[in-house]
PDB file of C-alpha atoms in Angstrom:
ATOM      1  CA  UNK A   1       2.108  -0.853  38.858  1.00  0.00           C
ATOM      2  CA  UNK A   2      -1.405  -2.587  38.443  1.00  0.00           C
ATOM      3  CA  UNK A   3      -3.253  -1.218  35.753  1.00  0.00           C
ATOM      4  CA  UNK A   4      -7.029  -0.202  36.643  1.00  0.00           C
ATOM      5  CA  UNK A   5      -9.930  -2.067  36.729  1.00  0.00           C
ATOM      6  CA  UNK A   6     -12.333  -1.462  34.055  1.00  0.00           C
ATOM      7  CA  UNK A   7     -14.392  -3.369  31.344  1.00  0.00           C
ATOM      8  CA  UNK A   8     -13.657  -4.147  27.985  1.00  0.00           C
ATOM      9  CA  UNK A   9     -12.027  -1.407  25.542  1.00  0.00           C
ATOM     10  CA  UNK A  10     -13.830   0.145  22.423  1.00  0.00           C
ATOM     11  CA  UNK A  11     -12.721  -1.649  19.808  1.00  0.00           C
ATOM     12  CA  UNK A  12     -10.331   0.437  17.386  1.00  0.00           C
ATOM     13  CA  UNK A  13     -11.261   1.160  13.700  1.00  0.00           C
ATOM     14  CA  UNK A  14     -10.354  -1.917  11.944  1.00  0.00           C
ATOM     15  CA  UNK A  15      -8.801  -2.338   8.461  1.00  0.00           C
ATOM     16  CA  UNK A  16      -8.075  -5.301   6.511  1.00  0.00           C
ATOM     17  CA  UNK A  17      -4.847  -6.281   3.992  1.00  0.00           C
ATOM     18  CA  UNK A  18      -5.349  -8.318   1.236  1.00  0.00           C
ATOM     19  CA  UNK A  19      -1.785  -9.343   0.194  1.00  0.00           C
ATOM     20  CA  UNK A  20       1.247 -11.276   0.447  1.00  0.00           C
ATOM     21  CA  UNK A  21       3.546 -12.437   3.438  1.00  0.00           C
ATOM     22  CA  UNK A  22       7.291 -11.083   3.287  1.00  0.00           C
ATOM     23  CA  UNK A  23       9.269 -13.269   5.308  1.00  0.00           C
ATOM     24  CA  UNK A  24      12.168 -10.918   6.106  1.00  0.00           C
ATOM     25  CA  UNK A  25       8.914  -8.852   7.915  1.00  0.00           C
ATOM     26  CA  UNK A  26       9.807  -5.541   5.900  1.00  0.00           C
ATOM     27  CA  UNK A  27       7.274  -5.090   3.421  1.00  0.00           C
ATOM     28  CA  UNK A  28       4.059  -7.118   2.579  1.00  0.00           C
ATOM     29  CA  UNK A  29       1.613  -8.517   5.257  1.00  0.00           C
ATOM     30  CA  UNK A  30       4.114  -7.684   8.483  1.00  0.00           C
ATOM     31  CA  UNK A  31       4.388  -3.903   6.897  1.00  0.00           C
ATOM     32  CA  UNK A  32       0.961  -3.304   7.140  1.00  0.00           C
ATOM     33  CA  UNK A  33       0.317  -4.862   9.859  1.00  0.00           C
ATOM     34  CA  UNK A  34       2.795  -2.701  11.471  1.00  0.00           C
ATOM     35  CA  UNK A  35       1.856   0.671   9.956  1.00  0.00           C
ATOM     36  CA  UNK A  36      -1.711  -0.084  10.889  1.00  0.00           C
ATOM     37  CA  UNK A  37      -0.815  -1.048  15.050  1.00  0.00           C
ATOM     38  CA  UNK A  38       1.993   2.233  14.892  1.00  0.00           C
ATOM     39  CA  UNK A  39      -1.638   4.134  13.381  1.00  0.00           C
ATOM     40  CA  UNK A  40      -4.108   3.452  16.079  1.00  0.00           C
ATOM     41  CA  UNK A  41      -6.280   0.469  13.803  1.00  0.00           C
ATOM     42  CA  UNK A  42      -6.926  -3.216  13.884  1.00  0.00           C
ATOM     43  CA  UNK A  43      -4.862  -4.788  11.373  1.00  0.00           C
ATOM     44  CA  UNK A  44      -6.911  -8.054   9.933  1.00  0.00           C
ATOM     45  CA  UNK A  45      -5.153 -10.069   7.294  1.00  0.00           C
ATOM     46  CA  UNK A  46      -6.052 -12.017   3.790  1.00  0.00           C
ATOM     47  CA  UNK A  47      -2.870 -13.736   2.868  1.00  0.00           C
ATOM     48  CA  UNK A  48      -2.469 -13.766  -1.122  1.00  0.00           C
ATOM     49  CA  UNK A  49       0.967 -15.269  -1.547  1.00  0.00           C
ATOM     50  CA  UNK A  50       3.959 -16.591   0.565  1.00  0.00           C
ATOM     51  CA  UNK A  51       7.127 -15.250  -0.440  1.00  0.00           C
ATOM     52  CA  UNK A  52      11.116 -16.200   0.207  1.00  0.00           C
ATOM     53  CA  UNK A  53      12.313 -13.133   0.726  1.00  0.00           C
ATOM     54  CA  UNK A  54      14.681 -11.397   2.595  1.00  0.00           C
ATOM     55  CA  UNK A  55      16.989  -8.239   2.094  1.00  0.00           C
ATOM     56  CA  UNK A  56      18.997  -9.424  -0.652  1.00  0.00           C
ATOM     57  CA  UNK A  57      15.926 -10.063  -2.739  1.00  0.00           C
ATOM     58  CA  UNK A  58      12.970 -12.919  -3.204  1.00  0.00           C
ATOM     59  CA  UNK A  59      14.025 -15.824  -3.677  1.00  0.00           C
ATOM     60  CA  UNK A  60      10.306 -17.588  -4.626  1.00  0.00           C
ATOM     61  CA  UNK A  61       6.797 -17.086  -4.045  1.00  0.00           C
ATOM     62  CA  UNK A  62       3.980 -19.425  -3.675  1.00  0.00           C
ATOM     63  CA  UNK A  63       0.481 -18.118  -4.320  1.00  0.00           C
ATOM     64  CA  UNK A  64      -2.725 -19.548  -2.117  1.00  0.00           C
ATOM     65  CA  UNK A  65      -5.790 -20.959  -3.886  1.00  0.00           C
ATOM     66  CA  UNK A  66      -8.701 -18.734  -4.515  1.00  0.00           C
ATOM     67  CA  UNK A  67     -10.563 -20.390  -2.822  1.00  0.00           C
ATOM     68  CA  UNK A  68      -8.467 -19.773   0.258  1.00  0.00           C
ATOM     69  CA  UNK A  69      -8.316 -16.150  -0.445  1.00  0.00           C
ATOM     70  CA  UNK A  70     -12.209 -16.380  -0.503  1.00  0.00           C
ATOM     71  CA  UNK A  71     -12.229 -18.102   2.215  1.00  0.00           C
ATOM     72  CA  UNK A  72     -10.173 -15.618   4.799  1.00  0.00           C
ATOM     73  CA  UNK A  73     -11.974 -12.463   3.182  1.00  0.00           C
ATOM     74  CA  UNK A  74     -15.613 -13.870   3.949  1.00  0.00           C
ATOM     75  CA  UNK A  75     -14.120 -14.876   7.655  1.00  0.00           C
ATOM     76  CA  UNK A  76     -13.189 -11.222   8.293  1.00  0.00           C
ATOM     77  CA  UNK A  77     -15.667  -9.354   6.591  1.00  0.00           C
ATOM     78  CA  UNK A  78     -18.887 -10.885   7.639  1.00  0.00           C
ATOM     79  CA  UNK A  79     -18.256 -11.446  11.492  1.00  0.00           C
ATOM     80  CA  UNK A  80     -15.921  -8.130  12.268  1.00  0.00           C
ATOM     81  CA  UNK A  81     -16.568  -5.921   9.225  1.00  0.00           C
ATOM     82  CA  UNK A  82     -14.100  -3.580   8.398  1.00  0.00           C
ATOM     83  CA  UNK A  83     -13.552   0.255   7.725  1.00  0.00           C
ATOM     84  CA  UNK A  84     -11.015   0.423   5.265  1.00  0.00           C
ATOM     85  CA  UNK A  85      -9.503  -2.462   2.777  1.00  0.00           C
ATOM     86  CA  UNK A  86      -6.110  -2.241   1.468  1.00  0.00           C
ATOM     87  CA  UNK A  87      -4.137  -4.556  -1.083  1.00  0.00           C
ATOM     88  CA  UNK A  88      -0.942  -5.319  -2.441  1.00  0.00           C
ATOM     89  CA  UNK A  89       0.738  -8.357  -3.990  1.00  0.00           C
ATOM     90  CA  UNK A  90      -1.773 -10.304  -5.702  1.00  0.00           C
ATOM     91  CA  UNK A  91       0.481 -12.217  -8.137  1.00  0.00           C
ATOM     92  CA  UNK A  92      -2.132 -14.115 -10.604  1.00  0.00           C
ATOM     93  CA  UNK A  93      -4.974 -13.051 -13.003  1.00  0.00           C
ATOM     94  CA  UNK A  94      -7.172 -15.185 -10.505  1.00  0.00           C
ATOM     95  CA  UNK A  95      -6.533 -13.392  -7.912  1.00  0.00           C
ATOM     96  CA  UNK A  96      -6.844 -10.562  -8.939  1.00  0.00           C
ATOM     97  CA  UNK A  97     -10.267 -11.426 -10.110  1.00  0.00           C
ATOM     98  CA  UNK A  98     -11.202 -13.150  -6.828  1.00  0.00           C
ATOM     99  CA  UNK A  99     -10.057 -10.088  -5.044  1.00  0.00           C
ATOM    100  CA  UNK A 100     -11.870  -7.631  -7.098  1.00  0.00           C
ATOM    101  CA  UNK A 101     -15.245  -9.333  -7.095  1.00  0.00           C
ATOM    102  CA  UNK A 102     -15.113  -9.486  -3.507  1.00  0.00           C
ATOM    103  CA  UNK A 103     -13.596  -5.669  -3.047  1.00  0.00           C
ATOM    104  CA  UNK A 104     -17.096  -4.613  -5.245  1.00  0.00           C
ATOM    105  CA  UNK A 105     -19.385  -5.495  -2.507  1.00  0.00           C
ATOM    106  CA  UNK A 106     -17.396  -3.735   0.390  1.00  0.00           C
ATOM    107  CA  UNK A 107     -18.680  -0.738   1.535  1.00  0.00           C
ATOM    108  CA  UNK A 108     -15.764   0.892   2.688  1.00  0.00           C
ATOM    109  CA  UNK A 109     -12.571   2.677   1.137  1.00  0.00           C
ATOM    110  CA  UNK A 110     -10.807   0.868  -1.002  1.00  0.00           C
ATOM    111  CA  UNK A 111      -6.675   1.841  -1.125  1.00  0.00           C
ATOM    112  CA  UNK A 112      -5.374  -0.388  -3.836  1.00  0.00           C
ATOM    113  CA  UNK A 113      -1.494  -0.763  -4.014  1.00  0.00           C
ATOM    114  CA  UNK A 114      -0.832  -2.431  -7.972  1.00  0.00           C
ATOM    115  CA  UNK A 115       2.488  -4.401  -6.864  1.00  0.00           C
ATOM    116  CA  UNK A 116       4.017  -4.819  -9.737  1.00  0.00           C
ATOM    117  CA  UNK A 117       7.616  -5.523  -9.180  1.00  0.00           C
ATOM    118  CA  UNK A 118       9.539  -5.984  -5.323  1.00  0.00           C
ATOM    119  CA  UNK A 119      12.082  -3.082  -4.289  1.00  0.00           C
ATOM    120  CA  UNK A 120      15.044  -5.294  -5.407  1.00  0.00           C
ATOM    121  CA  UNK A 121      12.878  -5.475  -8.930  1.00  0.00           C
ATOM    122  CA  UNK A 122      11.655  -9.238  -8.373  1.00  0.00           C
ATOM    123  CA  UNK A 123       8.520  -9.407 -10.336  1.00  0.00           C
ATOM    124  CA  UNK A 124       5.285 -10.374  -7.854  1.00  0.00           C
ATOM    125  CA  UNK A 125       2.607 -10.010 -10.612  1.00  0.00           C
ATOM    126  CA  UNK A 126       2.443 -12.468 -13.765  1.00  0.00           C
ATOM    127  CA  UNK A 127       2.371 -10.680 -16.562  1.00  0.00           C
ATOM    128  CA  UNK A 128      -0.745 -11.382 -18.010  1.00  0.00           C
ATOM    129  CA  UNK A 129      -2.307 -10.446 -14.991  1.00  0.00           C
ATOM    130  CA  UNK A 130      -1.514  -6.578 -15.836  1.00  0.00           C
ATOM    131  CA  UNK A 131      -4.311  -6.183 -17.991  1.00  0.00           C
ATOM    132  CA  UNK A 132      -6.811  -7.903 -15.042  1.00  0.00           C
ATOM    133  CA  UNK A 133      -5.571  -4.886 -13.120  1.00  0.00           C
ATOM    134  CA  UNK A 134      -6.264  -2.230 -14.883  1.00  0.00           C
ATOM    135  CA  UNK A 135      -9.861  -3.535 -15.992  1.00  0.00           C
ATOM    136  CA  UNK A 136     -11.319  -5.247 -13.001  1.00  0.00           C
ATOM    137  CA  UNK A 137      -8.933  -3.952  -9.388  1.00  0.00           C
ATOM    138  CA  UNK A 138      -8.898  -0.013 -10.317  1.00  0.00           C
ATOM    139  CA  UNK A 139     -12.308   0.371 -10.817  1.00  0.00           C
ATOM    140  CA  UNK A 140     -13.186  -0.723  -7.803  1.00  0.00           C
ATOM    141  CA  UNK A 141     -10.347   1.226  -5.461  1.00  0.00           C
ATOM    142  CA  UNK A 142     -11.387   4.352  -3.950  1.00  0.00           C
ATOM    143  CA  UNK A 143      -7.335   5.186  -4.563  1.00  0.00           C
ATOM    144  CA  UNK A 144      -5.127   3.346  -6.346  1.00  0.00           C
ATOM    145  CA  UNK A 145      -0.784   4.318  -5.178  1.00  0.00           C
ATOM    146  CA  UNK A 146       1.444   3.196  -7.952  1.00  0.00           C
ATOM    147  CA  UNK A 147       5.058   4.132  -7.904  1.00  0.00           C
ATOM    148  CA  UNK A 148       6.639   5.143 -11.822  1.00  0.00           C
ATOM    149  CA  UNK A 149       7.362   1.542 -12.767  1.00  0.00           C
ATOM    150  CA  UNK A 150       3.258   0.586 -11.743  1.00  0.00           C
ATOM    151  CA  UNK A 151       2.700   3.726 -13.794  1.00  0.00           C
ATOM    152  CA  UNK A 152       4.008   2.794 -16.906  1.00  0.00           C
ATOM    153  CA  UNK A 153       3.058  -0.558 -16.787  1.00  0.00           C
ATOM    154  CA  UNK A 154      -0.996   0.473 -16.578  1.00  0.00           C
ATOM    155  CA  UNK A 155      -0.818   3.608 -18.644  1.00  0.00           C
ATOM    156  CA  UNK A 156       2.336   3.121 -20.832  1.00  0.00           C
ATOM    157  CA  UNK A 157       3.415   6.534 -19.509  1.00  0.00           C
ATOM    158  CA  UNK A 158       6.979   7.068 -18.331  1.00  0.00           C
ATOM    159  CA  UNK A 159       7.639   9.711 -15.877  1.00  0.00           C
ATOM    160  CA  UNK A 160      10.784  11.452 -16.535  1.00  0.00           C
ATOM    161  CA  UNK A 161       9.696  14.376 -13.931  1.00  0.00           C
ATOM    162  CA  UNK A 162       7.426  15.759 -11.418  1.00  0.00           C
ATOM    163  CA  UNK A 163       5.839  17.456 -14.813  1.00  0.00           C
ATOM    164  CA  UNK A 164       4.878  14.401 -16.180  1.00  0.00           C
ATOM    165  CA  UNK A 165       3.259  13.250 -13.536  1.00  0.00           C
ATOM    166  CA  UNK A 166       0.212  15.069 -13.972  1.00  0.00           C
ATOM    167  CA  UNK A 167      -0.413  13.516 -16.983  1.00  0.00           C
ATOM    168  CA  UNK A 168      -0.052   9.800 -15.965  1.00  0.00           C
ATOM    169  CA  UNK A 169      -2.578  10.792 -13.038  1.00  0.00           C
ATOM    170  CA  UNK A 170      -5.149  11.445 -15.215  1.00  0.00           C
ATOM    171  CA  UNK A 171      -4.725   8.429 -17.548  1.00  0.00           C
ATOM    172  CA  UNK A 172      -4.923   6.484 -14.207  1.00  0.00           C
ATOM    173  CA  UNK A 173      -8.231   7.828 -13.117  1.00  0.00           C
ATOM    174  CA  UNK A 174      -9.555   7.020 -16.293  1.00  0.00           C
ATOM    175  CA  UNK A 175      -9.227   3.623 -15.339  1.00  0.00           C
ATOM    176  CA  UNK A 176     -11.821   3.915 -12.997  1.00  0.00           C
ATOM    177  CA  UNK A 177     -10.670   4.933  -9.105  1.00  0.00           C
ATOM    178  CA  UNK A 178     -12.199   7.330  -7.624  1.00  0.00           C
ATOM    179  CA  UNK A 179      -7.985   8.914  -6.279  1.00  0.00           C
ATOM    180  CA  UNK A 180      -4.783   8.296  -7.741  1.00  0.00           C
ATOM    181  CA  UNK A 181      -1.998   9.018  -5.909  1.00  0.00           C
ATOM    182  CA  UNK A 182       0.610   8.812  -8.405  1.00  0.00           C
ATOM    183  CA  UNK A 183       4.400   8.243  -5.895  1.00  0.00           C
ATOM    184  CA  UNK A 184       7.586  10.249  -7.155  1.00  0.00           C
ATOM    185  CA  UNK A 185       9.801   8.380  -4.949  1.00  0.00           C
ATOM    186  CA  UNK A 186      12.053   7.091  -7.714  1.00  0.00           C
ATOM    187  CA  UNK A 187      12.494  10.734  -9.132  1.00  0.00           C
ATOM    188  CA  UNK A 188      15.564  13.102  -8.628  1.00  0.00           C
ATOM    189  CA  UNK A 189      15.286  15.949  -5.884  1.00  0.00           C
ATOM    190  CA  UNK A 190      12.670  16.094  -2.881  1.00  0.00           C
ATOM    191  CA  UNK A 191      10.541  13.548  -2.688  1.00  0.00           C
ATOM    192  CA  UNK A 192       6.854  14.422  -4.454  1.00  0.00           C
ATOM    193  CA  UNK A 193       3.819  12.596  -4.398  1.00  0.00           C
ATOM    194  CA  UNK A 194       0.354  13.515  -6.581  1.00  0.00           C
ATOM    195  CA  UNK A 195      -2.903  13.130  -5.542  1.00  0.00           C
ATOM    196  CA  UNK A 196      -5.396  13.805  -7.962  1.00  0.00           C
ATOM    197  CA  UNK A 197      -9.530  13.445  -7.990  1.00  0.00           C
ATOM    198  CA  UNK A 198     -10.215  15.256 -11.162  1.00  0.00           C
ATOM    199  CA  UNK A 199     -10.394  18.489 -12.124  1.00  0.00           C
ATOM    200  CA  UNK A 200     -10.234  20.803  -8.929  1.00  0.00           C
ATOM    201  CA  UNK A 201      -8.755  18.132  -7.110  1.00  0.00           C
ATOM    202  CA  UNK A 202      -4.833  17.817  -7.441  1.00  0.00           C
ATOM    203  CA  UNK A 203      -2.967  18.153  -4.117  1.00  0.00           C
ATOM    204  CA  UNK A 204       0.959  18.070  -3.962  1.00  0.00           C
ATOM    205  CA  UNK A 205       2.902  16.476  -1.123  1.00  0.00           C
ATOM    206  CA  UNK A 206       6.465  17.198  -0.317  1.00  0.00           C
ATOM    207  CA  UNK A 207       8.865  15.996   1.444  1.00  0.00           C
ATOM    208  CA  UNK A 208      12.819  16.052   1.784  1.00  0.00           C
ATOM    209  CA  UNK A 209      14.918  13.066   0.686  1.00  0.00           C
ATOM    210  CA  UNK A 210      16.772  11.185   2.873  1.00  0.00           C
ATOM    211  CA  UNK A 211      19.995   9.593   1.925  1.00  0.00           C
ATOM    212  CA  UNK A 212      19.111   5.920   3.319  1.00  0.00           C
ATOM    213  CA  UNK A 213      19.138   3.064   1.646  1.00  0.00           C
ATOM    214  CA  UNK A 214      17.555   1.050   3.973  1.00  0.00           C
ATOM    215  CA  UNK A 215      13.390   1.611   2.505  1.00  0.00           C
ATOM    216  CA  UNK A 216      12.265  -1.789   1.917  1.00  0.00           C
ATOM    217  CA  UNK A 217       8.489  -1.770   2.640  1.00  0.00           C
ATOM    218  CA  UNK A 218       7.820   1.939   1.410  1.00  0.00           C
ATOM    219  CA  UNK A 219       5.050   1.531  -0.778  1.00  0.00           C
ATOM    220  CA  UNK A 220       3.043  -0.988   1.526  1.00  0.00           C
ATOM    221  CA  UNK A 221       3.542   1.401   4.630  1.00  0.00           C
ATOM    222  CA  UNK A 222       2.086   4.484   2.804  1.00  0.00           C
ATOM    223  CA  UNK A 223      -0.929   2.667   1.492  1.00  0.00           C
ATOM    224  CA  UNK A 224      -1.631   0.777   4.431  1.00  0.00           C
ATOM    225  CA  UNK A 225      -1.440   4.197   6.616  1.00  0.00           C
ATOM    226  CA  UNK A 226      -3.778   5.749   4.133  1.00  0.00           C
ATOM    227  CA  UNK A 227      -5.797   3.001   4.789  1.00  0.00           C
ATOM    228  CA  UNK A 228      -5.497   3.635   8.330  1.00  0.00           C
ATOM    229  CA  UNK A 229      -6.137   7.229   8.679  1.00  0.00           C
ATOM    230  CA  UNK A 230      -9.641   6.862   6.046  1.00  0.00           C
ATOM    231  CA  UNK A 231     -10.427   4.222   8.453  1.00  0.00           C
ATOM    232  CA  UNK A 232     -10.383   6.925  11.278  1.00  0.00           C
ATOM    233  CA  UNK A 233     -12.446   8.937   9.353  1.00  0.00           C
ATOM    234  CA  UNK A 234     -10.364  11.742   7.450  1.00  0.00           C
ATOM    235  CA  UNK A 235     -11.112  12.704   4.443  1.00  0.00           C
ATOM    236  CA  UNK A 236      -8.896  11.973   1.354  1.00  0.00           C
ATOM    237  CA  UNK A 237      -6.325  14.563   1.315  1.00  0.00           C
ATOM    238  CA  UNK A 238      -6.004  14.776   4.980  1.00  0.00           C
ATOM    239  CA  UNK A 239      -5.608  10.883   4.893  1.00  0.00           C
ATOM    240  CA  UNK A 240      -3.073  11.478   2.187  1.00  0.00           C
ATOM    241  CA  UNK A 241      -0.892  14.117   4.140  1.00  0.00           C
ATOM    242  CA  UNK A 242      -0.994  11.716   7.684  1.00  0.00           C
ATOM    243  CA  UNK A 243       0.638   8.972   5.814  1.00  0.00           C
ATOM    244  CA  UNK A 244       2.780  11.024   3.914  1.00  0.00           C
ATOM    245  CA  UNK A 245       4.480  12.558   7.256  1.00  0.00           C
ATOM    246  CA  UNK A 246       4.437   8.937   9.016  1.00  0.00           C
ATOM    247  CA  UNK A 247       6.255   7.376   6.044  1.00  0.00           C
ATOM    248  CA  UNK A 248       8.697  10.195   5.954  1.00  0.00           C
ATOM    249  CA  UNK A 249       9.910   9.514   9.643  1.00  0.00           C
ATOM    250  CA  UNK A 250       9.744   5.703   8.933  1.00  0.00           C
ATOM    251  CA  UNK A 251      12.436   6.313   5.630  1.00  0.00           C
ATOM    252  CA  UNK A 252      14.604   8.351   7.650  1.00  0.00           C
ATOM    253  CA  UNK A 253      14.796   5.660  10.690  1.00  0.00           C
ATOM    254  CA  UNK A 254      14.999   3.112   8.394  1.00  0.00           C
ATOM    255  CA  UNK A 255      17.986   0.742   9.432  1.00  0.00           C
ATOM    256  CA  UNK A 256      20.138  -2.396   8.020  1.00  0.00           C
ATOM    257  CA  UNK A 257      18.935  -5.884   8.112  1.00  0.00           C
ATOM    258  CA  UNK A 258      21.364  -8.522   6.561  1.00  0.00           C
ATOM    259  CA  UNK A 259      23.403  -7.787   3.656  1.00  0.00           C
ATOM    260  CA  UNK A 260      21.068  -5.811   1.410  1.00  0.00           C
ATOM    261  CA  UNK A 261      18.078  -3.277   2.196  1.00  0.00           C
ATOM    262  CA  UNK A 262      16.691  -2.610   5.151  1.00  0.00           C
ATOM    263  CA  UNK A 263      13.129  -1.844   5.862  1.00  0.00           C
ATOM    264  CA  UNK A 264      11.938   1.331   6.985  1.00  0.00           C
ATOM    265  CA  UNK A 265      11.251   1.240  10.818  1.00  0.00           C
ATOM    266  CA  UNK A 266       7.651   0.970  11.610  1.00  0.00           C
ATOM    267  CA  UNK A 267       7.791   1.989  15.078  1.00  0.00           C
ATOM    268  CA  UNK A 268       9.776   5.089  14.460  1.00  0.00           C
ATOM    269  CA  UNK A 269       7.496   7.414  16.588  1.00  0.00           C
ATOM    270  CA  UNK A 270       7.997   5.447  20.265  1.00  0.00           C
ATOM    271  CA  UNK A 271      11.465   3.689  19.528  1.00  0.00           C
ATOM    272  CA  UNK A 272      14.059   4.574  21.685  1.00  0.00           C
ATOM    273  CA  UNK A 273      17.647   4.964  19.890  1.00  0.00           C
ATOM    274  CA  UNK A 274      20.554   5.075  21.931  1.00  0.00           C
TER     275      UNK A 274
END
């Protein structure tokens, strides 16, 4: 069937991801890319790093120059513009300086996703760069997502349960973003989430747990859907709940990939399974 004649489209909100490339297409660049298409938005891309990875684990990562970095940010930003930004891997106390000087003169929401360690527990930040972090990337996010592990390594707080993780939100904020969302994925029971704003401002999300393994990609889906929905123009919480709900069907369509963990399946909403 020929599709109708009619003039160009209205462009769709458009969002950018600062991070780095998974090769196995699970998490990283391809997950938010993929979150962001499934979501209704233009995904636009700053690659960080290039990683060996697949679903055993990563095998190596390579991170770009600065000025590279730089270089892709300024190409995106001053021609398209964007309405949301969202990051992930950024693997070197450079970079995450570069990243943060340029995230400071953006005026749009900023979802910052610390990566810390990989799902298979390969670490994708240098150490030293920890401390870059917490001083110069979460003051500029408008909400920062760690999972427990990101948690403790910015706060020093370990979260033994969903109790606790009240607590670790507010040391977060006091780091500077304006949301924390602190993820309770790696707890016992349902699966709970936290965002808090401050006081007046804590909002629970629940959902139930899934037994499937296959959830490689998790934490860059929800961020980059967050992304996505401020990007459309809902407001925190609502933005929040939208992701929380999309990353819940993509967990529980997640499927196997090679001989370890598979990703969670982007396209869970239009796939058809036999």
């Amino acid at each position: 069937m020929a599709l109708p004649s009619r003039g160009p489209a209205a462009a769709p909100p458009r969002v950018l991801t600062v991070a780095g490339s998974d090769s196995g297409g699970g998490a990283g660049i391809q997950a938010d890319l993929k979150a962001m298409l499934a979501l209704g938005v233009h995904g636009m891309s700053v690659i960080t790093a290039v990683t060996a990875q697949n679903s055993l684990g990563v095998q190596g990562y390579w991170e770009l120059p600065a000025e590279a970095v730089r270089a892709q940010f300024r190409s995106v930003v001053d021609d398209i513009g964007v309405q949301a930004v969202k990051t992930g891997m950024l693997a070197s106390v450079e970079l995450v300086e570069t990243v943060s000087e340029l995230l400071a003169a953006v005026d749009a929401p900023v979802v910052v996703d610390p990566v810390g360690v990989s799902k298979h527990g390969d670490a994708l930040l240098a150490a030293e760069a920890v401390a870059t972090v917490r001083t110069k990337l979460l003051p500029v996010a408008t909400l920062a997502t760690p999972n427990l592990h990101e948690v403790a390594q910015l706060t020093g707080i370990t979260v033994r349960g969903q109790e606790d993780m009240a607590q670790a939100a507010r040391a977060l904020l006091d780091l500077g973003p304006r949301w924390v969302l602190v993820k309770g994925g790696h707890l016992e029971g349902e699966a709970a989430d936290l965002l808090y704003g401050g006081p007046g401002e804590e909002h629970w999300y629940r959902a139930p747990r899934y037994d499937n393994r296959h959830t490689h990609g998790t934490g860059c889906t929800l961020a980059s859907a967050v992304a996505a929905e401020l990007a459309k123009g809902q407001e925190m919480p609502g933005a929040v709940a939208a992701a929380k709900e999309y990353v819940t069907g993509a967990i529980a369509a997640g499927f196997a990939l090679g001989a370890g963990i598979g990703p969670v399946d982007h396209g869970w909403r239009t796939r058809v399974r036999a």
